[in-house]
Amino acid sequence: MAILGERWTFVVLREVFNGVRRFDDMRERTDIPRQVLTNRLAVLVEQGILHRVPYRPPGERTRHEYRLTEKGFDLYPVLVAVWQWGDRYLADPAGSPVEMAHKDCGAVVGAQLSCADGHSIGSPRDIVSRPGPGAIRRK
C-alpha cells in the first residue's frame, strides 16, 4: 500500500490508464523529473502493476513501453474513487477540468460501492466488518 502513498504514482498510473505508455511521452505530458519517473516506473514494474514491453523505432535502440498488468488494471476503481473525491473537494468551483465518461453512452463514470448481491452501499454505517476466510483464530 505504501506505493499508492507516493505522490507521483497516481500521476503515472493516470497516464498509463489514458494510453500513454512510453517514458518520453509521460515526461512531456506530466513534467515529472526524469529520475523520479524512472524510479516510479521501476517500482511499479517491481510490484507487478506494470510490465515492460520492448519496442524498437526504425534506426534507434530498443526501448520499452509500460503496460498495465492484471494487478494494475485492478487498481482502476481505486483511482476512480480518488479522482471522484478530488473532484468533490479539491476542484475549482466551476467544476473538474476533466470528466470520465462511459464510451458507449456518454454518462459520467463514478465509483459506487455495492454488496455481492447488488445492493447499493450509501454509507460506512451500512457495512459491518467480520472475519474473512483468511482470518487466523487466536488461541
CSV table of N, CA and C in Angstrom, one decimal:
chain,number,residue,atom,x,y,z
A,1,MET,N,0.8,-1.2,0.0
A,1,MET,CA,0.0,0.0,0.0
A,1,MET,C,0.9,1.3,0.0
A,2,ALA,N,2.1,1.2,0.5
A,2,ALA,CA,2.9,2.4,0.5
A,2,ALA,C,3.1,2.9,-0.9
A,3,ILE,N,3.1,2.1,-1.9
A,3,ILE,CA,3.3,2.6,-3.3
A,3,ILE,C,2.3,3.6,-3.7
A,4,LEU,N,1.1,3.4,-3.2
A,4,LEU,CA,0.0,4.3,-3.6
A,4,LEU,C,0.1,5.7,-2.8
A,5,GLY,N,0.9,5.7,-1.8
A,5,GLY,CA,1.0,6.9,-1.0
A,5,GLY,C,2.1,7.9,-1.6
A,6,GLU,N,2.8,7.4,-2.6
A,6,GLU,CA,3.8,8.3,-3.2
A,6,GLU,C,3.1,9.2,-4.2
A,7,ARG,N,3.4,10.5,-4.1
A,7,ARG,CA,2.7,11.5,-4.9
A,7,ARG,C,2.7,11.3,-6.4
A,8,TRP,N,3.7,10.8,-7.0
A,8,TRP,CA,3.8,10.6,-8.4
A,8,TRP,C,3.1,9.4,-8.9
A,9,THR,N,2.9,8.4,-8.1
A,9,THR,CA,2.3,7.1,-8.5
A,9,THR,C,1.0,7.3,-9.2
A,10,PHE,N,0.1,8.1,-8.6
A,10,PHE,CA,-1.2,8.4,-9.3
A,10,PHE,C,-1.1,9.1,-10.6
A,11,VAL,N,-0.1,10.0,-10.7
A,11,VAL,CA,0.1,10.7,-12.0
A,11,VAL,C,0.5,9.7,-13.1
A,12,VAL,N,1.5,8.8,-12.7
A,12,VAL,CA,2.0,7.8,-13.7
A,12,VAL,C,0.8,6.9,-14.1
A,13,LEU,N,0.1,6.4,-13.1
A,13,LEU,CA,-1.0,5.5,-13.4
A,13,LEU,C,-2.1,6.1,-14.2
A,14,ARG,N,-2.4,7.4,-13.9
A,14,ARG,CA,-3.4,8.1,-14.7
A,14,ARG,C,-2.9,8.1,-16.2
A,15,GLU,N,-1.7,8.4,-16.4
A,15,GLU,CA,-1.2,8.5,-17.8
A,15,GLU,C,-1.3,7.1,-18.5
A,16,VAL,N,-0.9,6.0,-17.8
A,16,VAL,CA,-0.9,4.7,-18.4
A,16,VAL,C,-2.4,4.3,-18.7
A,17,PHE,N,-3.3,4.6,-17.7
A,17,PHE,CA,-4.7,4.3,-18.0
A,17,PHE,C,-5.2,5.1,-19.2
A,18,ASN,N,-4.7,6.2,-19.4
A,18,ASN,CA,-5.1,7.0,-20.6
A,18,ASN,C,-4.3,6.7,-21.9
A,19,GLY,N,-3.6,5.6,-21.8
A,19,GLY,CA,-3.0,5.1,-23.1
A,19,GLY,C,-1.5,5.6,-23.3
A,20,VAL,N,-1.0,6.3,-22.4
A,20,VAL,CA,0.4,6.8,-22.5
A,20,VAL,C,1.3,5.7,-22.0
A,21,ARG,N,2.2,5.2,-22.8
A,21,ARG,CA,3.0,4.0,-22.5
A,21,ARG,C,4.5,4.2,-22.5
A,22,ARG,N,4.9,5.3,-23.1
A,22,ARG,CA,6.3,5.5,-23.3
A,22,ARG,C,6.9,6.6,-22.4
A,23,PHE,N,8.1,6.3,-21.9
A,23,PHE,CA,8.8,7.2,-21.0
A,23,PHE,C,8.8,8.7,-21.4
A,24,ASP,N,9.2,8.9,-22.6
A,24,ASP,CA,9.3,10.3,-23.1
A,24,ASP,C,8.0,11.0,-23.2
A,25,ASP,N,6.9,10.2,-23.6
A,25,ASP,CA,5.6,10.8,-23.7
A,25,ASP,C,5.1,11.1,-22.3
A,26,MET,N,5.4,10.3,-21.3
A,26,MET,CA,5.0,10.6,-19.9
A,26,MET,C,5.7,11.8,-19.4
A,27,ARG,N,7.0,11.9,-19.7
A,27,ARG,CA,7.7,13.1,-19.3
A,27,ARG,C,7.1,14.4,-19.9
A,28,GLU,N,6.8,14.3,-21.1
A,28,GLU,CA,6.3,15.5,-21.9
A,28,GLU,C,4.9,15.9,-21.3
A,29,ARG,N,4.1,15.0,-21.0
A,29,ARG,CA,2.7,15.3,-20.6
A,29,ARG,C,2.6,15.7,-19.1
A,30,THR,N,3.6,15.3,-18.3
A,30,THR,CA,3.5,15.5,-16.8
A,30,THR,C,4.6,16.4,-16.2
A,31,ASP,N,5.7,16.5,-16.9
A,31,ASP,CA,6.8,17.3,-16.3
A,31,ASP,C,7.4,16.6,-15.0
A,32,ILE,N,7.2,15.3,-14.9
A,32,ILE,CA,7.8,14.6,-13.8
A,32,ILE,C,9.3,14.6,-14.0
A,33,PRO,N,10.1,14.9,-13.0
A,33,PRO,CA,11.6,14.9,-13.2
A,33,PRO,C,12.0,13.5,-13.7
A,34,ARG,N,13.0,13.4,-14.6
A,34,ARG,CA,13.4,12.2,-15.2
A,34,ARG,C,13.7,11.1,-14.2
A,35,GLN,N,14.5,11.4,-13.2
A,35,GLN,CA,14.9,10.4,-12.2
A,35,GLN,C,13.7,9.9,-11.4
A,36,VAL,N,12.8,10.8,-11.1
A,36,VAL,CA,11.6,10.4,-10.3
A,36,VAL,C,10.8,9.5,-11.2
A,37,LEU,N,10.6,9.8,-12.4
A,37,LEU,CA,9.8,8.9,-13.3
A,37,LEU,C,10.5,7.6,-13.5
A,38,THR,N,11.8,7.6,-13.6
A,38,THR,CA,12.5,6.3,-13.8
A,38,THR,C,12.3,5.5,-12.5
A,39,ASN,N,12.4,6.1,-11.3
A,39,ASN,CA,12.2,5.3,-10.1
A,39,ASN,C,10.7,4.8,-9.9
A,40,ARG,N,9.8,5.7,-10.3
A,40,ARG,CA,8.3,5.3,-10.1
A,40,ARG,C,8.0,4.1,-11.0
A,41,LEU,N,8.5,4.2,-12.3
A,41,LEU,CA,8.2,3.1,-13.2
A,41,LEU,C,8.9,1.8,-12.7
A,42,ALA,N,10.1,1.9,-12.2
A,42,ALA,CA,10.8,0.7,-11.7
A,42,ALA,C,10.1,0.1,-10.6
A,43,VAL,N,9.6,0.9,-9.7
A,43,VAL,CA,8.8,0.4,-8.5
A,43,VAL,C,7.5,-0.3,-9.0
A,44,LEU,N,6.8,0.4,-9.9
A,44,LEU,CA,5.5,-0.2,-10.4
A,44,LEU,C,5.8,-1.5,-11.2
A,45,VAL,N,6.9,-1.6,-11.9
A,45,VAL,CA,7.2,-2.9,-12.5
A,45,VAL,C,7.6,-3.9,-11.4
A,46,GLU,N,8.4,-3.5,-10.5
A,46,GLU,CA,8.8,-4.4,-9.4
A,46,GLU,C,7.6,-5.0,-8.6
A,47,GLN,N,6.6,-4.1,-8.4
A,47,GLN,CA,5.4,-4.5,-7.7
A,47,GLN,C,4.4,-5.3,-8.5
A,48,GLY,N,4.7,-5.4,-9.8
A,48,GLY,CA,3.8,-6.2,-10.7
A,48,GLY,C,2.5,-5.4,-11.1
A,49,ILE,N,2.6,-4.1,-11.1
A,49,ILE,CA,1.5,-3.2,-11.5
A,49,ILE,C,1.6,-2.9,-13.0
A,50,LEU,N,2.9,-2.7,-13.4
A,50,LEU,CA,3.2,-2.5,-14.8
A,50,LEU,C,4.2,-3.6,-15.3
A,51,HIS,N,4.2,-3.8,-16.6
A,51,HIS,CA,5.3,-4.7,-17.1
A,51,HIS,C,5.9,-3.9,-18.3
A,52,ARG,N,7.1,-4.2,-18.6
A,52,ARG,CA,7.9,-3.6,-19.7
A,52,ARG,C,7.7,-4.4,-20.9
A,53,VAL,N,7.4,-3.7,-22.1
A,53,VAL,CA,7.4,-4.4,-23.4
A,53,VAL,C,8.3,-3.7,-24.3
A,54,PRO,N,9.3,-4.4,-24.8
A,54,PRO,CA,10.3,-3.8,-25.7
A,54,PRO,C,9.7,-3.4,-27.1
A,55,TYR,N,10.2,-2.3,-27.6
A,55,TYR,CA,9.9,-1.9,-28.9
A,55,TYR,C,11.1,-1.2,-29.5
A,56,ARG,N,11.2,-1.1,-30.8
A,56,ARG,CA,12.4,-0.5,-31.4
A,56,ARG,C,11.9,0.3,-32.6
A,57,PRO,N,12.0,1.7,-32.5
A,57,PRO,CA,11.7,2.5,-33.6
A,57,PRO,C,12.8,2.3,-34.7
A,58,PRO,N,12.5,2.4,-36.0
A,58,PRO,CA,13.5,2.2,-37.0
A,58,PRO,C,14.7,3.0,-36.8
A,59,GLY,N,15.9,2.4,-36.9
A,59,GLY,CA,17.1,3.1,-36.8
A,59,GLY,C,17.5,3.5,-35.3
A,60,GLU,N,16.8,3.1,-34.3
A,60,GLU,CA,17.1,3.5,-33.0
A,60,GLU,C,17.3,2.3,-32.1
A,61,ARG,N,17.7,2.5,-30.9
A,61,ARG,CA,17.9,1.4,-29.9
A,61,ARG,C,16.6,0.9,-29.4
A,62,THR,N,16.6,-0.3,-28.8
A,62,THR,CA,15.5,-0.9,-28.2
A,62,THR,C,15.1,-0.1,-27.0
A,63,ARG,N,13.8,0.2,-26.9
A,63,ARG,CA,13.2,0.9,-25.7
A,63,ARG,C,12.1,0.1,-25.2
A,64,HIS,N,11.4,0.6,-24.1
A,64,HIS,CA,10.3,-0.2,-23.5
A,64,HIS,C,9.1,0.7,-23.3
A,65,GLU,N,7.9,0.1,-23.5
A,65,GLU,CA,6.7,0.6,-23.2
A,65,GLU,C,6.3,0.1,-21.8
A,66,TYR,N,5.4,0.8,-21.1
A,66,TYR,CA,4.9,0.3,-19.8
A,66,TYR,C,3.5,0.1,-19.9
A,67,ARG,N,3.1,-1.2,-19.7
A,67,ARG,CA,1.7,-1.6,-19.8
A,67,ARG,C,1.2,-2.2,-18.5
A,68,LEU,N,-0.1,-2.0,-18.3
A,68,LEU,CA,-0.7,-2.5,-17.1
A,68,LEU,C,-0.8,-4.0,-17.1
A,69,THR,N,-0.6,-4.6,-15.9
A,69,THR,CA,-0.8,-6.0,-15.7
A,69,THR,C,-2.2,-6.1,-15.1
A,70,GLU,N,-2.7,-7.3,-14.9
A,70,GLU,CA,-4.0,-7.5,-14.3
A,70,GLU,C,-4.1,-6.8,-12.9
A,71,LYS,N,-3.0,-7.0,-12.2
A,71,LYS,CA,-2.9,-6.3,-10.9
A,71,LYS,C,-3.1,-4.8,-11.0
A,72,GLY,N,-2.4,-4.2,-12.1
A,72,GLY,CA,-2.6,-2.8,-12.4
A,72,GLY,C,-4.0,-2.4,-12.8
A,73,PHE,N,-4.6,-3.2,-13.7
A,73,PHE,CA,-6.0,-2.9,-14.1
A,73,PHE,C,-6.9,-2.9,-12.9
A,74,ASP,N,-6.6,-3.8,-11.9
A,74,ASP,CA,-7.5,-3.9,-10.7
A,74,ASP,C,-7.4,-2.7,-9.8
A,75,LEU,N,-6.4,-1.8,-10.1
A,75,LEU,CA,-6.4,-0.5,-9.3
A,75,LEU,C,-7.3,0.5,-9.9
A,76,TYR,N,-7.9,0.3,-11.0
A,76,TYR,CA,-8.7,1.3,-11.7
A,76,TYR,C,-9.9,1.8,-10.8
A,77,PRO,N,-10.6,1.0,-10.1
A,77,PRO,CA,-11.7,1.5,-9.2
A,77,PRO,C,-11.1,2.4,-8.1
A,78,VAL,N,-10.0,2.1,-7.6
A,78,VAL,CA,-9.3,2.9,-6.6
A,78,VAL,C,-9.0,4.3,-7.1
A,79,LEU,N,-8.4,4.3,-8.3
A,79,LEU,CA,-8.1,5.6,-8.9
A,79,LEU,C,-9.3,6.4,-9.2
A,80,VAL,N,-10.4,5.8,-9.7
A,80,VAL,CA,-11.6,6.5,-10.0
A,80,VAL,C,-12.2,7.1,-8.7
A,81,ALA,N,-12.2,6.3,-7.6
A,81,ALA,CA,-12.6,6.8,-6.3
A,81,ALA,C,-11.8,8.0,-5.8
A,82,VAL,N,-10.5,8.0,-6.0
A,82,VAL,CA,-9.7,9.1,-5.6
A,82,VAL,C,-9.9,10.3,-6.4
A,83,TRP,N,-10.0,10.1,-7.8
A,83,TRP,CA,-10.4,11.2,-8.7
A,83,TRP,C,-11.7,11.9,-8.3
A,84,GLN,N,-12.7,11.0,-8.0
A,84,GLN,CA,-14.0,11.5,-7.7
A,84,GLN,C,-14.0,12.3,-6.4
A,85,TRP,N,-13.2,11.8,-5.4
A,85,TRP,CA,-13.1,12.6,-4.2
A,85,TRP,C,-12.4,13.9,-4.4
A,86,GLY,N,-11.4,13.9,-5.2
A,86,GLY,CA,-10.7,15.2,-5.6
A,86,GLY,C,-11.6,16.1,-6.3
A,87,ASP,N,-12.4,15.6,-7.2
A,87,ASP,CA,-13.4,16.5,-7.9
A,87,ASP,C,-14.4,17.1,-6.9
A,88,ARG,N,-14.7,16.4,-5.9
A,88,ARG,CA,-15.7,16.9,-5.0
A,88,ARG,C,-15.1,17.9,-4.0
A,89,TYR,N,-13.9,17.7,-3.6
A,89,TYR,CA,-13.3,18.5,-2.5
A,89,TYR,C,-12.2,19.5,-3.0
A,90,LEU,N,-11.6,19.2,-4.1
A,90,LEU,CA,-10.4,20.0,-4.5
A,90,LEU,C,-10.5,20.7,-5.8
A,91,ALA,N,-11.5,20.4,-6.6
A,91,ALA,CA,-11.7,21.0,-7.9
A,91,ALA,C,-12.1,22.5,-7.8
A,92,ASP,N,-11.8,23.2,-8.8
A,92,ASP,CA,-12.3,24.6,-9.0
A,92,ASP,C,-13.8,24.6,-8.8
A,93,PRO,N,-14.4,25.7,-8.2
A,93,PRO,CA,-15.8,25.8,-8.1
A,93,PRO,C,-16.6,25.6,-9.4
A,94,ALA,N,-15.9,25.9,-10.5
A,94,ALA,CA,-16.6,25.8,-11.8
A,94,ALA,C,-16.7,24.3,-12.2
A,95,GLY,N,-16.0,23.5,-11.6
A,95,GLY,CA,-16.0,22.0,-11.9
A,95,GLY,C,-14.7,21.5,-12.2
A,96,SER,N,-14.7,20.2,-12.4
A,96,SER,CA,-13.5,19.5,-12.8
A,96,SER,C,-13.0,19.8,-14.2
A,97,PRO,N,-11.7,19.9,-14.4
A,97,PRO,CA,-11.2,20.1,-15.7
A,97,PRO,C,-11.4,18.9,-16.7
A,98,VAL,N,-11.6,17.8,-16.1
A,98,VAL,CA,-11.7,16.5,-16.9
A,98,VAL,C,-12.8,15.7,-16.3
A,99,GLU,N,-13.6,15.1,-17.2
A,99,GLU,CA,-14.7,14.2,-16.7
A,99,GLU,C,-14.3,12.8,-17.4
A,100,MET,N,-14.6,11.8,-16.6
A,100,MET,CA,-14.6,10.4,-17.2
A,100,MET,C,-16.0,10.0,-17.6
A,101,ALA,N,-16.1,9.6,-18.8
A,101,ALA,CA,-17.4,9.2,-19.3
A,101,ALA,C,-17.4,7.8,-19.9
A,102,HIS,N,-18.6,7.2,-19.8
A,102,HIS,CA,-18.7,5.9,-20.4
A,102,HIS,C,-18.6,6.0,-22.0
A,103,LYS,N,-17.8,5.3,-22.6
A,103,LYS,CA,-17.5,5.4,-24.0
A,103,LYS,C,-18.8,5.1,-24.8
A,104,ASP,N,-19.6,4.2,-24.4
A,104,ASP,CA,-20.8,3.8,-25.2
A,104,ASP,C,-22.0,4.8,-25.1
A,105,CYS,N,-22.2,5.2,-23.8
A,105,CYS,CA,-23.4,6.1,-23.7
A,105,CYS,C,-23.2,7.5,-23.3
A,106,GLY,N,-21.9,7.8,-22.9
A,106,GLY,CA,-21.5,9.2,-22.6
A,106,GLY,C,-21.8,9.6,-21.1
A,107,ALA,N,-22.4,8.7,-20.3
A,107,ALA,CA,-22.7,9.1,-18.9
A,107,ALA,C,-21.4,9.2,-18.1
A,108,VAL,N,-21.4,10.1,-17.2
A,108,VAL,CA,-20.2,10.3,-16.3
A,108,VAL,C,-20.0,9.0,-15.5
A,109,VAL,N,-18.8,8.7,-15.3
A,109,VAL,CA,-18.4,7.5,-14.6
A,109,VAL,C,-18.0,7.8,-13.2
A,110,GLY,N,-18.4,7.0,-12.2
A,110,GLY,CA,-18.0,7.3,-10.8
A,110,GLY,C,-17.9,5.9,-10.1
A,111,ALA,N,-17.3,5.9,-8.9
A,111,ALA,CA,-17.1,4.7,-8.1
A,111,ALA,C,-18.3,4.6,-7.2
A,112,GLN,N,-19.0,3.5,-7.2
A,112,GLN,CA,-20.0,3.2,-6.2
A,112,GLN,C,-19.8,1.9,-5.6
A,113,LEU,N,-20.1,1.8,-4.3
A,113,LEU,CA,-20.0,0.5,-3.6
A,113,LEU,C,-21.3,-0.3,-3.7
A,114,SER,N,-21.1,-1.6,-3.8
A,114,SER,CA,-22.3,-2.4,-3.7
A,114,SER,C,-21.9,-3.8,-3.1
A,115,CYS,N,-22.8,-4.5,-2.5
A,115,CYS,CA,-22.5,-5.8,-2.0
A,115,CYS,C,-22.6,-6.8,-3.1
A,116,ALA,N,-22.2,-8.1,-2.8
A,116,ALA,CA,-22.2,-9.1,-3.8
A,116,ALA,C,-23.6,-9.4,-4.4
A,117,ASP,N,-24.6,-9.0,-3.7
A,117,ASP,CA,-26.0,-9.2,-4.2
A,117,ASP,C,-26.5,-8.0,-5.0
A,118,GLY,N,-25.6,-7.0,-5.1
A,118,GLY,CA,-26.0,-5.8,-5.9
A,118,GLY,C,-26.7,-4.7,-5.2
A,119,HIS,N,-26.8,-4.8,-3.9
A,119,HIS,CA,-27.4,-3.7,-3.1
A,119,HIS,C,-26.4,-2.5,-3.0
A,120,SER,N,-26.9,-1.3,-3.2
A,120,SER,CA,-26.0,-0.1,-3.2
A,120,SER,C,-25.7,0.2,-1.7
A,121,ILE,N,-24.4,0.6,-1.5
A,121,ILE,CA,-23.9,0.9,-0.1
A,121,ILE,C,-23.8,2.5,-0.1
A,122,GLY,N,-24.6,3.1,0.7
A,122,GLY,CA,-24.6,4.6,0.7
A,122,GLY,C,-23.7,5.2,1.8
A,123,SER,N,-23.4,4.4,2.8
A,123,SER,CA,-22.7,5.0,4.0
A,123,SER,C,-21.8,3.9,4.6
A,124,PRO,N,-20.7,4.3,5.3
A,124,PRO,CA,-20.0,3.3,6.0
A,124,PRO,C,-20.8,2.6,7.1
A,125,ARG,N,-21.9,3.2,7.5
A,125,ARG,CA,-22.7,2.6,8.6
A,125,ARG,C,-23.5,1.4,8.0
A,126,ASP,N,-23.5,1.3,6.7
A,126,ASP,CA,-24.2,0.2,6.0
A,126,ASP,C,-23.3,-1.1,5.9
A,127,ILE,N,-22.1,-1.0,6.5
A,127,ILE,CA,-21.2,-2.1,6.3
A,127,ILE,C,-20.7,-2.5,7.7
A,128,VAL,N,-20.6,-3.8,7.9
A,128,VAL,CA,-20.0,-4.4,9.1
A,128,VAL,C,-18.8,-5.2,8.8
A,129,SER,N,-17.8,-5.2,9.6
A,129,SER,CA,-16.6,-6.0,9.4
A,129,SER,C,-16.8,-7.3,10.1
A,130,ARG,N,-16.3,-8.4,9.4
A,130,ARG,CA,-16.4,-9.7,10.0
A,130,ARG,C,-15.1,-10.5,9.6
A,131,PRO,N,-14.8,-11.6,10.3
A,131,PRO,CA,-13.6,-12.4,9.9
A,131,PRO,C,-13.8,-12.9,8.5
A,132,GLY,N,-12.8,-12.9,7.7
A,132,GLY,CA,-12.8,-13.4,6.4
A,132,GLY,C,-12.2,-14.8,6.3
A,133,PRO,N,-12.2,-15.4,5.1
A,133,PRO,CA,-11.7,-16.8,5.0
A,133,PRO,C,-10.2,-16.9,5.4
A,134,GLY,N,-9.5,-15.8,5.3
A,134,GLY,CA,-8.0,-15.9,5.7
A,134,GLY,C,-7.7,-15.5,7.1
A,135,ALA,N,-8.8,-15.3,7.9
A,135,ALA,CA,-8.6,-14.8,9.3
A,135,ALA,C,-8.0,-16.0,10.1
A,136,ILE,N,-7.1,-15.6,11.0
A,136,ILE,CA,-6.4,-16.6,11.9
A,136,ILE,C,-7.0,-16.5,13.3
A,137,ARG,N,-7.5,-17.6,13.8
A,137,ARG,CA,-8.1,-17.6,15.1
A,137,ARG,C,-7.0,-17.6,16.1
A,138,ARG,N,-7.2,-16.8,17.1
A,138,ARG,CA,-6.2,-16.8,18.2
A,138,ARG,C,-6.6,-17.8,19.3
A,139,LYS,N,-5.6,-18.4,19.9
A,139,LYS,CA,-5.9,-19.4,20.9
A,139,LYS,C,-5.8,-18.8,22.3
